[in-house]
CSV table of C-alpha atoms and ligand atoms in Angstrom, one decimal:
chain,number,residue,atom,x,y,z
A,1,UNK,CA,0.0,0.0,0.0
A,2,UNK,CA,1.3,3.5,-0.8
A,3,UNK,CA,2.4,5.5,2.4
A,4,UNK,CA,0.2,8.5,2.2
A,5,UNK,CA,3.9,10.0,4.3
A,6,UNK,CA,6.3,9.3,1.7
A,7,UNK,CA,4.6,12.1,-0.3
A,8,UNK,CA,5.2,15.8,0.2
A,9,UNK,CA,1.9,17.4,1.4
A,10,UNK,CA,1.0,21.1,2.5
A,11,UNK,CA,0.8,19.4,5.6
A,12,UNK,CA,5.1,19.5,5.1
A,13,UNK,CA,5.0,22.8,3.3
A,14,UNK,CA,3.4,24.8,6.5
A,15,UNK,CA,5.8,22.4,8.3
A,16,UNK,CA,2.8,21.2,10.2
A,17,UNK,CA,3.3,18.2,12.9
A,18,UNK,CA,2.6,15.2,12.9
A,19,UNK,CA,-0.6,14.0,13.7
A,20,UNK,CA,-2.5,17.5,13.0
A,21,UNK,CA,-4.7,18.2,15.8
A,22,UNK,CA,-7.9,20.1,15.3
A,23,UNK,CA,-10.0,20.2,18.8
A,24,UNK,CA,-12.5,22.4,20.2
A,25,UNK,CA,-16.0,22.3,21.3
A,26,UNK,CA,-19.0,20.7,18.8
A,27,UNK,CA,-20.9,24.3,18.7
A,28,UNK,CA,-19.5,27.7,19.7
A,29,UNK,CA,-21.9,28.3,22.4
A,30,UNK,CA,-21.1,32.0,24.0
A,31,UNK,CA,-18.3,33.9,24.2
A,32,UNK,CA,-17.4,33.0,27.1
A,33,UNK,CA,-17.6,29.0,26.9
A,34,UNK,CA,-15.5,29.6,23.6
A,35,UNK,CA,-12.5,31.6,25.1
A,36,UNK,CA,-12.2,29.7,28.4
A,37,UNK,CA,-11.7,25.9,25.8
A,38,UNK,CA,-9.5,27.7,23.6
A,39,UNK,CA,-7.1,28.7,27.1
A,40,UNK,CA,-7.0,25.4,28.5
A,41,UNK,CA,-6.1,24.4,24.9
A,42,UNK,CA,-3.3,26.9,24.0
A,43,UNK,CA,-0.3,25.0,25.8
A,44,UNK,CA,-0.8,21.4,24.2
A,45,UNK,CA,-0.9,19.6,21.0
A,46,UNK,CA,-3.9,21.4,19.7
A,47,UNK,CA,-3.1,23.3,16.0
A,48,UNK,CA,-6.2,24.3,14.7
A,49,UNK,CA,-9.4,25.5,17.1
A,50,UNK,CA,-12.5,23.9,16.1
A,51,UNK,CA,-16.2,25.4,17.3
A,52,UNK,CA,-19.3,25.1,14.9
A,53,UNK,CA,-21.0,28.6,14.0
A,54,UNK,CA,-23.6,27.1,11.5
A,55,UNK,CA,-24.9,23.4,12.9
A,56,UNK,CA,-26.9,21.0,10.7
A,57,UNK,CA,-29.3,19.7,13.0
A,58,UNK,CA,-31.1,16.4,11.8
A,59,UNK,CA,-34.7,17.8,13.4
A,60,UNK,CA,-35.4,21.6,13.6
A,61,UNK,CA,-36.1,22.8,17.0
A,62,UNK,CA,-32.6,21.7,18.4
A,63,UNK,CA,-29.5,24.3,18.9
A,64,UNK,CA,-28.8,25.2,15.2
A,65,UNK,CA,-25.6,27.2,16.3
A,66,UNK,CA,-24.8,30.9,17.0
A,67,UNK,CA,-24.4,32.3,13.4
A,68,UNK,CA,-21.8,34.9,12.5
A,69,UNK,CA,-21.4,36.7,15.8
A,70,UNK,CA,-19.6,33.4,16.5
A,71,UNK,CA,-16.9,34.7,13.9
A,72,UNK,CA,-16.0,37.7,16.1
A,73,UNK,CA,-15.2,35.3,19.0
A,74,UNK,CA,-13.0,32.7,16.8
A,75,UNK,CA,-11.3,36.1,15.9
A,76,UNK,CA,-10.7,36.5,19.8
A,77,UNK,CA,-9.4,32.9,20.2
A,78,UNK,CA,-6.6,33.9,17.5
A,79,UNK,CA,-5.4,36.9,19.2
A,80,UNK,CA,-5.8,36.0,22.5
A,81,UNK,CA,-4.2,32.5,22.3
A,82,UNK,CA,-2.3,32.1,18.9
A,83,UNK,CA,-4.4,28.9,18.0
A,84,UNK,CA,-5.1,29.2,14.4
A,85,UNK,CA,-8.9,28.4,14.1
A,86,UNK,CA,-11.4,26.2,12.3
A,87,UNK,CA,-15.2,26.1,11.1
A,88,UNK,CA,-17.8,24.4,9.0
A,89,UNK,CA,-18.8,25.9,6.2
A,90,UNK,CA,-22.0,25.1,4.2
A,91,UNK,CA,-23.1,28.0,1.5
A,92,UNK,CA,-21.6,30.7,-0.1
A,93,UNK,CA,-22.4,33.1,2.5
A,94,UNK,CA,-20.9,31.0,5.1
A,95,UNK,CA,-17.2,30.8,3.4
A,96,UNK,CA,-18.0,34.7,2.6
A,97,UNK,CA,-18.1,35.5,6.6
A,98,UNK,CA,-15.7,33.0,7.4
A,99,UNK,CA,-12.7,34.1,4.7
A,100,UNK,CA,-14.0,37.8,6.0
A,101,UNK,CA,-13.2,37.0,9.7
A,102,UNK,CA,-9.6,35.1,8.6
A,103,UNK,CA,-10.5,31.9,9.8
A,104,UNK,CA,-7.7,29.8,8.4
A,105,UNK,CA,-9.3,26.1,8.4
A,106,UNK,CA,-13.0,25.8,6.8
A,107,UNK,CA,-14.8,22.3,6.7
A,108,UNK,CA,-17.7,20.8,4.9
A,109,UNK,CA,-20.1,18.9,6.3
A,110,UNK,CA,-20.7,15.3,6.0
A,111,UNK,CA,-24.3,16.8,5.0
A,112,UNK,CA,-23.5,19.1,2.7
A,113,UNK,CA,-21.3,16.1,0.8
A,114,UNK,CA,-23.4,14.1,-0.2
A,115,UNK,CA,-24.8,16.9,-2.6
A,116,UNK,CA,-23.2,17.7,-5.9
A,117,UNK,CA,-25.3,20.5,-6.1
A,118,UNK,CA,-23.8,21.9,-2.8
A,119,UNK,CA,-20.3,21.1,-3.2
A,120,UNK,CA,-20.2,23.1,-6.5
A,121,UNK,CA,-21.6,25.6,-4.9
A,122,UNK,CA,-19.3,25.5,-2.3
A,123,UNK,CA,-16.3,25.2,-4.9
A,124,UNK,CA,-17.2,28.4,-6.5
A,125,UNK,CA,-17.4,30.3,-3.2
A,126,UNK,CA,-14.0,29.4,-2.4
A,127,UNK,CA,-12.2,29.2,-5.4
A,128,UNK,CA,-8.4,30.1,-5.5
A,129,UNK,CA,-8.7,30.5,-1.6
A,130,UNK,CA,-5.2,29.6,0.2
A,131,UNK,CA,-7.1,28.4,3.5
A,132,UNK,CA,-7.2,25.0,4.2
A,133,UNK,CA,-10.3,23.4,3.0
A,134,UNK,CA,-10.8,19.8,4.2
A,135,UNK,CA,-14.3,17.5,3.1
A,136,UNK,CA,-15.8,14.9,5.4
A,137,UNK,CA,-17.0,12.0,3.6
A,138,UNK,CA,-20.5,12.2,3.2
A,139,UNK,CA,-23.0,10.6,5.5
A,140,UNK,CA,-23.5,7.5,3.1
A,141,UNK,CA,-21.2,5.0,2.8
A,142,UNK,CA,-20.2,5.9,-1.1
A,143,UNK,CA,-16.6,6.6,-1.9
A,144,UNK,CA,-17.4,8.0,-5.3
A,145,UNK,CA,-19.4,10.7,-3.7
A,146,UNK,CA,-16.5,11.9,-1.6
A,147,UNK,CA,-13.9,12.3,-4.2
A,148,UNK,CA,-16.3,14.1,-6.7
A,149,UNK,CA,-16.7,16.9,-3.9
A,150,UNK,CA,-13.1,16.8,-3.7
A,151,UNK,CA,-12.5,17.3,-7.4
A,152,UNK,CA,-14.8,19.8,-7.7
A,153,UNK,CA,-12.7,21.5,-4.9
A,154,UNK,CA,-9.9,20.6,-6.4
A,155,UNK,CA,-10.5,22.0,-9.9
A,156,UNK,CA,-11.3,25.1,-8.5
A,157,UNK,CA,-7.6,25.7,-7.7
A,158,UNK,CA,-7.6,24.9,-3.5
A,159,UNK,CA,-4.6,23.5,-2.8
A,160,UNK,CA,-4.4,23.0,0.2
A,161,UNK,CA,-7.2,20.2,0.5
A,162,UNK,CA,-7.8,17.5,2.4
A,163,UNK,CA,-10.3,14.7,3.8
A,164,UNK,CA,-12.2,13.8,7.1
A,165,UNK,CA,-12.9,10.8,7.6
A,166,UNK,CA,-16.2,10.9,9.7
A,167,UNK,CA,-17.9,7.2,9.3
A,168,UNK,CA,-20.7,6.4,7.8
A,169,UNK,CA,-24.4,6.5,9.1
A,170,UNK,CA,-26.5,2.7,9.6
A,171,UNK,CA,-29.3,1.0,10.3
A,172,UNK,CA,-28.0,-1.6,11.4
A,173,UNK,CA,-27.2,-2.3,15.1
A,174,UNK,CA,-23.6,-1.1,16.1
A,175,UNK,CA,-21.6,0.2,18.8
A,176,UNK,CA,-20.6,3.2,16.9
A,177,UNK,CA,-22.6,6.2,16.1
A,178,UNK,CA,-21.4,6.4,12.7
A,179,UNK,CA,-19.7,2.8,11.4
A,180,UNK,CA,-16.1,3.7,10.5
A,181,UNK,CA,-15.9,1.1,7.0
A,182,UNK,CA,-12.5,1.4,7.7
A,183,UNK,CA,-12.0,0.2,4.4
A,184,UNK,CA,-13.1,2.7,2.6
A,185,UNK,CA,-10.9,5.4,4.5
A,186,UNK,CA,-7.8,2.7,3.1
A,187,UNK,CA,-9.3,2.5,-0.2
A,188,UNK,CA,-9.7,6.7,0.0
A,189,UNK,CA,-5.5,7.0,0.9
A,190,UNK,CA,-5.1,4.1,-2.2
A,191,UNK,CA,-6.5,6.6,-4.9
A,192,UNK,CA,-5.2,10.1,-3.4
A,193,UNK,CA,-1.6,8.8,-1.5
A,194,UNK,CA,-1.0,12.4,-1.6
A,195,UNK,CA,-4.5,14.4,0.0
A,196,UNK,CA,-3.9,14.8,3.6
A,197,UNK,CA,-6.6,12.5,5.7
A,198,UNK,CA,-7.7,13.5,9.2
A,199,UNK,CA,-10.0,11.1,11.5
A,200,UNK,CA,-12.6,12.3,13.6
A,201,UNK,CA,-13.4,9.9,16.0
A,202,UNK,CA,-16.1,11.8,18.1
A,203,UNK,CA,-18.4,11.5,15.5
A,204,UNK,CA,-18.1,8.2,14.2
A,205,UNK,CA,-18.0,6.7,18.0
A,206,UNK,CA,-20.4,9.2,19.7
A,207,UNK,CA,-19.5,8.1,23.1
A,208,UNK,CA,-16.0,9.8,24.7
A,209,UNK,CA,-14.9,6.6,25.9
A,210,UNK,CA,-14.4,5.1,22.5
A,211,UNK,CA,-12.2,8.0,21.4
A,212,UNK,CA,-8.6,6.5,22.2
A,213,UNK,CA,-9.2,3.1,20.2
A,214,UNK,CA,-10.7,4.7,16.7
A,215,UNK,CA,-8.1,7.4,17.3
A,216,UNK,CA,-4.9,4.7,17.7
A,217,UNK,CA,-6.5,2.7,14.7
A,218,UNK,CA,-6.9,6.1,12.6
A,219,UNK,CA,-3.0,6.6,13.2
A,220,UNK,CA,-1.8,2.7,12.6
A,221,UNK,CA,-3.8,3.1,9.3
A,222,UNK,CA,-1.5,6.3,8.3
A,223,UNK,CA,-4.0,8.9,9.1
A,224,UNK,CA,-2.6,12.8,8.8
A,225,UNK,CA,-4.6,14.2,11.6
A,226,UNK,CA,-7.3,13.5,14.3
A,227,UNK,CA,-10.4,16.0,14.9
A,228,UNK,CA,-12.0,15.4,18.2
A,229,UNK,CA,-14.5,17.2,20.0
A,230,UNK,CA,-13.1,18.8,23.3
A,231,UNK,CA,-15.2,21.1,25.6
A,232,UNK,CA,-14.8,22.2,29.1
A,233,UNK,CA,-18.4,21.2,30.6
A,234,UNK,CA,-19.1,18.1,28.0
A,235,UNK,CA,-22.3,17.1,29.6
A,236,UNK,CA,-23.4,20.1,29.3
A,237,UNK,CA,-22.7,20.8,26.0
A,238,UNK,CA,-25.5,22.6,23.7
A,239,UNK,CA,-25.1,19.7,21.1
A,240,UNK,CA,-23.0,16.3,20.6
A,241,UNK,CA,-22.8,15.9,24.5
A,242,UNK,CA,-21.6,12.2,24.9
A,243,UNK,CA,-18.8,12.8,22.7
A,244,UNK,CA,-17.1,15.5,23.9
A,245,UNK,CA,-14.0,15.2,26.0
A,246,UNK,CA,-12.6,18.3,28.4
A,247,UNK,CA,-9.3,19.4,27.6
A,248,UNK,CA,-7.5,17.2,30.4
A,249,UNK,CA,-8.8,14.2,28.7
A,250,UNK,CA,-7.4,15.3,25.5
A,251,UNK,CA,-3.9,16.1,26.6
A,252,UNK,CA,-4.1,12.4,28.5
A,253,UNK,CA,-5.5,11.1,24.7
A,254,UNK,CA,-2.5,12.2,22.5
A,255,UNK,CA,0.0,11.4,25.6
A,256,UNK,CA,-1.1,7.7,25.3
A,257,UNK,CA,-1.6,7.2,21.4
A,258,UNK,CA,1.3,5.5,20.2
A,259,UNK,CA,2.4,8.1,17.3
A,260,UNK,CA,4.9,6.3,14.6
A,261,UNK,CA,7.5,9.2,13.2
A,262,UNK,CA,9.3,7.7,10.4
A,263,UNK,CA,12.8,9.2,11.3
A,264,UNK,CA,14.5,6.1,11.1
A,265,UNK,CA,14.6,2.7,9.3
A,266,UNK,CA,13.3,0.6,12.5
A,267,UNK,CA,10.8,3.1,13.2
A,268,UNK,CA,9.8,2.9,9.2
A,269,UNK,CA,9.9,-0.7,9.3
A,270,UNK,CA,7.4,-0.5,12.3
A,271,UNK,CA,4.9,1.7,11.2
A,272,UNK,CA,4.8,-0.5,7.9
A,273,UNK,CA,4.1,-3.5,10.0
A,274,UNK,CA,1.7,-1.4,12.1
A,275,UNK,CA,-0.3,-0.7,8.9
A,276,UNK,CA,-0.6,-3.7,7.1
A,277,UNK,CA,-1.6,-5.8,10.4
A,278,UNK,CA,-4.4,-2.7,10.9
A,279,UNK,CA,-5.6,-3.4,7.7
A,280,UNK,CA,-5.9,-7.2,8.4
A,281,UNK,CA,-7.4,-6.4,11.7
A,282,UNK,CA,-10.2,-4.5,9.4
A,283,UNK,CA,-10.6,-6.9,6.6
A,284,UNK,CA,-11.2,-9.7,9.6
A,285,UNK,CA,-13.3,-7.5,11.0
A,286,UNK,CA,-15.6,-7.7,7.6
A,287,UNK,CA,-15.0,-11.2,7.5
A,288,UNK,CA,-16.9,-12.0,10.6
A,289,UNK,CA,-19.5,-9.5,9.7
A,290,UNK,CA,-19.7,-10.9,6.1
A,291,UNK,CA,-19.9,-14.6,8.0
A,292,UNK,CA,-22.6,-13.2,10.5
A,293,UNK,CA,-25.3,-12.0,7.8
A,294,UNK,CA,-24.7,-14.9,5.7
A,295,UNK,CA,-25.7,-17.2,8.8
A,296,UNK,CA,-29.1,-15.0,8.7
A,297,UNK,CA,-29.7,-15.9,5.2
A,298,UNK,CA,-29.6,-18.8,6.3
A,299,UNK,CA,-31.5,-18.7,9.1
A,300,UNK,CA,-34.3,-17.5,6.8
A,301,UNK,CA,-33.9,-20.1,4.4
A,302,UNK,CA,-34.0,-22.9,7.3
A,303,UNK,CA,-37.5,-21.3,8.5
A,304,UNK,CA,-39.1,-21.2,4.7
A,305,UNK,CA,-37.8,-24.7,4.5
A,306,UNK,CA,-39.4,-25.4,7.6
A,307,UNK,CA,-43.0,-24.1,6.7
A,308,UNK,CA,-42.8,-26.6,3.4
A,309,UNK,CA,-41.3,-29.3,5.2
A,310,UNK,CA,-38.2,-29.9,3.1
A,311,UNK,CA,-35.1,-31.1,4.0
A,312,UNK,CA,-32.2,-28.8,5.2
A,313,UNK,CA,-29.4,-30.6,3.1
A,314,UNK,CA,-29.8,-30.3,-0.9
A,315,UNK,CA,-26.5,-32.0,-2.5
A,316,UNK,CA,-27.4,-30.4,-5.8
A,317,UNK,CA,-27.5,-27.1,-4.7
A,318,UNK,CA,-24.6,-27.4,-2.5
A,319,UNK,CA,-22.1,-29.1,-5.1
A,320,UNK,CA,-23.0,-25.7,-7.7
A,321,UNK,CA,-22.1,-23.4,-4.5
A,322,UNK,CA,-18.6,-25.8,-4.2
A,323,UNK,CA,-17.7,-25.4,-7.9
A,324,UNK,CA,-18.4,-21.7,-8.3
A,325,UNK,CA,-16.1,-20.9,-5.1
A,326,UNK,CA,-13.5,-22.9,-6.0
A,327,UNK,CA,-12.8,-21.3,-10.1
A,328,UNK,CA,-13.7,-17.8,-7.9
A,329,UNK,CA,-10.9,-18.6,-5.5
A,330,UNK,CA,-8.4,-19.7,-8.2
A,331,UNK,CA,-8.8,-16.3,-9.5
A,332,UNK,CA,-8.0,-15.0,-6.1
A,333,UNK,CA,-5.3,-16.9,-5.8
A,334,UNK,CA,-6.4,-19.7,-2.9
A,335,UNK,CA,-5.8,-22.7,-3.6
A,336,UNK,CA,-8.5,-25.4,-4.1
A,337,UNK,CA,-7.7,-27.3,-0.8
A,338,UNK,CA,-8.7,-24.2,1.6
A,339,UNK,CA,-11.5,-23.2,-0.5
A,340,UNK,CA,-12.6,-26.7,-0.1
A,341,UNK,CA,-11.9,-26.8,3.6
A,342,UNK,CA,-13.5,-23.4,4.5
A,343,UNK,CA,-16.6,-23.9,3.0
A,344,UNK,CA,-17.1,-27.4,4.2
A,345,UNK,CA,-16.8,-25.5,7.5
A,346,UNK,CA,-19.3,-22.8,6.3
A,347,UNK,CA,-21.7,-24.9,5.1
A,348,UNK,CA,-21.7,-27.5,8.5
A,349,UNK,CA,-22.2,-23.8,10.6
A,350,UNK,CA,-24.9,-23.3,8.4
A,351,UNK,CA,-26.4,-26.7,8.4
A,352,UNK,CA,-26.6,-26.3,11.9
A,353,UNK,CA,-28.1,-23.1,12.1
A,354,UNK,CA,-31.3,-24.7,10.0
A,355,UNK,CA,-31.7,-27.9,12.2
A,356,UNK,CA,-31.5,-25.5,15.1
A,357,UNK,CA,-34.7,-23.6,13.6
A,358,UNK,CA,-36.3,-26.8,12.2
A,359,UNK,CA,-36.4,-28.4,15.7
A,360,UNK,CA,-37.6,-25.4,17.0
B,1,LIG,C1,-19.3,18.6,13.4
B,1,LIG,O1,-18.1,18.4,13.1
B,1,LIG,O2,-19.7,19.1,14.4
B,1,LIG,C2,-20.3,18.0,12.5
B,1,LIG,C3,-21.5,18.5,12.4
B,1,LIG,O3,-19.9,16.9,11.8
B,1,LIG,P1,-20.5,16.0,10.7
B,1,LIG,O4,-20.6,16.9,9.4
B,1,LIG,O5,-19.4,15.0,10.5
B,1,LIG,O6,-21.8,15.4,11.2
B,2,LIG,MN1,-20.5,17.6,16.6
C-alpha cells in the first residue's frame, strides 16, 4: 500500500506536525464557553481550534448554532491565544463570513457532501482561496461521492485540501454512532496517496470513551490528523454531549496514542508493520461480519424450509455453490484445498443453524 507520508503534502510545506490536531468544542456556544476551551487548549498539542458557527441539525427545534457573531469570537481565540482556528462551512455566505473574519481552516459537512449540487456551490465560493479546506466524507457510505466533492474542490484551484474521515451513518445495530468502513478510509488513501486524511473519532463513536481506540486505529492506518471534539463542561454541551472530552482528557488522549514518526529505518519498518496488520485487523473484522449475515440468510432459508417441510441438506445445490467458489478462489489466488476446507466449515455452521430452527 502507498504510504500516504512518503509524499510531500501542505501538511510539510506549513511544516505542520505530525498528527495535525484540530480540537475544540462541537458548537461555539457563547463567548465565554469559547474563550475559556480555547485557554486550556493553547499550551498542548492542539493546532487548529474547532467550534461550529452554523450546525446541521437532523430535526429543527434543536441548537442550530450561533451564526456569525460566532466569527467575532473565533477572531478572539486567534489573538488571545495564537491557536489558528477552524469552522464548518455550508453555503456561499458561510465561506463569505468566514474568509471575511480570517478563519484559516474551513470544513464541509458530511451533510453538505453528499450533494453535488452543494459542493459546486461550495467550490465556487471558495475558489483560489489559500485556507485549508478539508471535506468529510459524506454521510452514506459511497466513496465515489466523496472524491467528486473533492474534485470539484480541487479543480477550482484549492490546494491545500484534504479529507475527514467521519464514518458512515446505519441501520444496522452497532456500537458506533457512525460505522467507521475502515475500508473505505484505506481504499480513499489508495487513490489520493497524496490528499492529507484526518480522523474524527467523536463522531463516528459518539461516546468519549471510544475516542482513544478509533483514534490509535486512525493513526496505525497512516491517518494525517485526528479532529476530536473537546469542551470544558461536555455534559453540558449545547449539542454532541456524549462525545465530547474536556481538555484534560485530551492532553491524557495524544500522551497515550502511540504516534509512529518515520525518522529512522526501524521506526519505518514499524509503522509499515503497524499498517498492514491494521488493515488485516479490518478486513477480519468484515470477514466476521460478512460470516454473520450470511448465517441469517440462512436462518431465513432454514424457516421457509421449515414451513414446506423440506429437508435442510440439498447435494445439488450445495455441489453448484462448491464449484463456483473454488474457479472464484483460483482467480484470487487460494488454492482449491482451503476453499474446499473453509466452505465445508461454512456450510456445516450453516447446516446447523437450519436444524436448530427446524427443531424449534
Ligand atoms: C461537526 O463536526 O460538528 C459536524 C456537524 O460533523 P459532521 O458533518 O461530521 O456530522
Ligand atoms: Mn459535533
Amino acid at each position: 500500500m502507498e504510504n500516504s507520508k512518503e509524499m510531500r503534502t501542505w501538511l510539510d510545506d506549513m511544516a505542520l506536525p505530525h498528527p495535525l490536531v484540530i480540537a475544540g468544542p462541537c458548537s461555539a456556544e457563547t463567548e465565554e464557553q469559547v474563550l475559556k476551551i480555547a485557554h486550556e487548549l493553547k499550551d498542548t498539542d492542539v493546532n487548529y481550534y474547532r467550534a461550529g458557527i452554523w450546525k446541521p441539525r437532523t430535526r429543527p427545534g434543536n441548537f442550530e448554532g450561533v451564526g456569525a457573531i460566532g466569527l467575532k469570537w473565533l477572531q478572539k481565540v486567534k489573538a488571545e491565544t495564537g491557536l489558528k482556528t477552524a469552522t464548518e462551512v455550508a453555503n456561499k455566505a458561510h465561506v463569505e463570513l468566514a474568509l471575511e473574519h480570517d478563519v484559516d481552516l474551513l470544513w464541509i459537512g458530511a451533510r453538505s457532501t453528499v450533494s453535488p449540487f452543494i459542493m459546486q456551490d461550495l467550490a465556487d465560493a471558495l475558489e483560489g482561496t489559500d485556507k485549508i479546506v478539508l471535506v468529510k466524507n459524506p454521510v452514506n457510505p459511497d466513496l465515489a461521492l466523496w472524491l467528486g466533492g473533492i474534485e470539484r474542490l480541487h479543480t477550482a484551484g484549492i490546494k491545500k485540501l484534504g479529507a475527514i474521515h467521519r464514518g458512515f451513518s446505519t441501520y444496522e445495530k452497532s456500537k458506533y454512532r457512525n460505522i467507521p468502513e475502515w475500508q473505505l478510509a484505506i481504499e480513499f488513501q489508495n487513490r489520493f496517496p497524496d490528499l492529507p486524511l484526518i480522523n474524527d473519532p467523536s463522531h463516528i463513536t459518539g461516546k468519549r470513551d471510544m475516542i482513544f481506540d478509533v483514534s490509535q486505529t486512525a493513526l496505525d492506518l497512516n491517518f494525517d490528523g485526528l479532529m476530536i471534539e473537546t469542551h470544558t463542561d461536555p455534559d453540558n454541551a449545547w449539542s454532541d454531549a456524549a462525545q465530547q472530552v474536556t481538555p484534560q482528557t485530551l492532553v491524557q488522549i495524544m500522551r497515550d496514542l502511540k504516534i509512529r514518526k518515520e525518522d529512522d529505518q526501524e521506526a519505518a519498518y514499524n509503522a509499515e508493520l503497524s499498517n498492514l496488520r491494521a488493515q488485516i485487523d479490518v478486513i477480519d473484522q468484515q470477514l466476521i461480519e460478512t460470516l454473520g449475515k450470511r448465517m441469517k440468510v440462512a436462518d431465513s432459508i432454514g424457516a421457509l424450509k421449515k414451513q414446506k417441510n423440506v429437508a435442510v441438506l440439498q447435494t445439488n445445490r450445495w455441489n453448484s455453490i462448491l464449484g463456483k467458489m473454488i474457479l472464484e478462489g483460483e482467480s484470487k489466488g487460494l488454492s482449491e484445498e482451503f476453499v474446499l476446507k473453509m466452505f465445508k466449515a461454512i456450510h456445516q455452521e450453516s447446516i446447523n443453524h437450519q436444524e436448530k430452527i427446524l427443531k424449534a
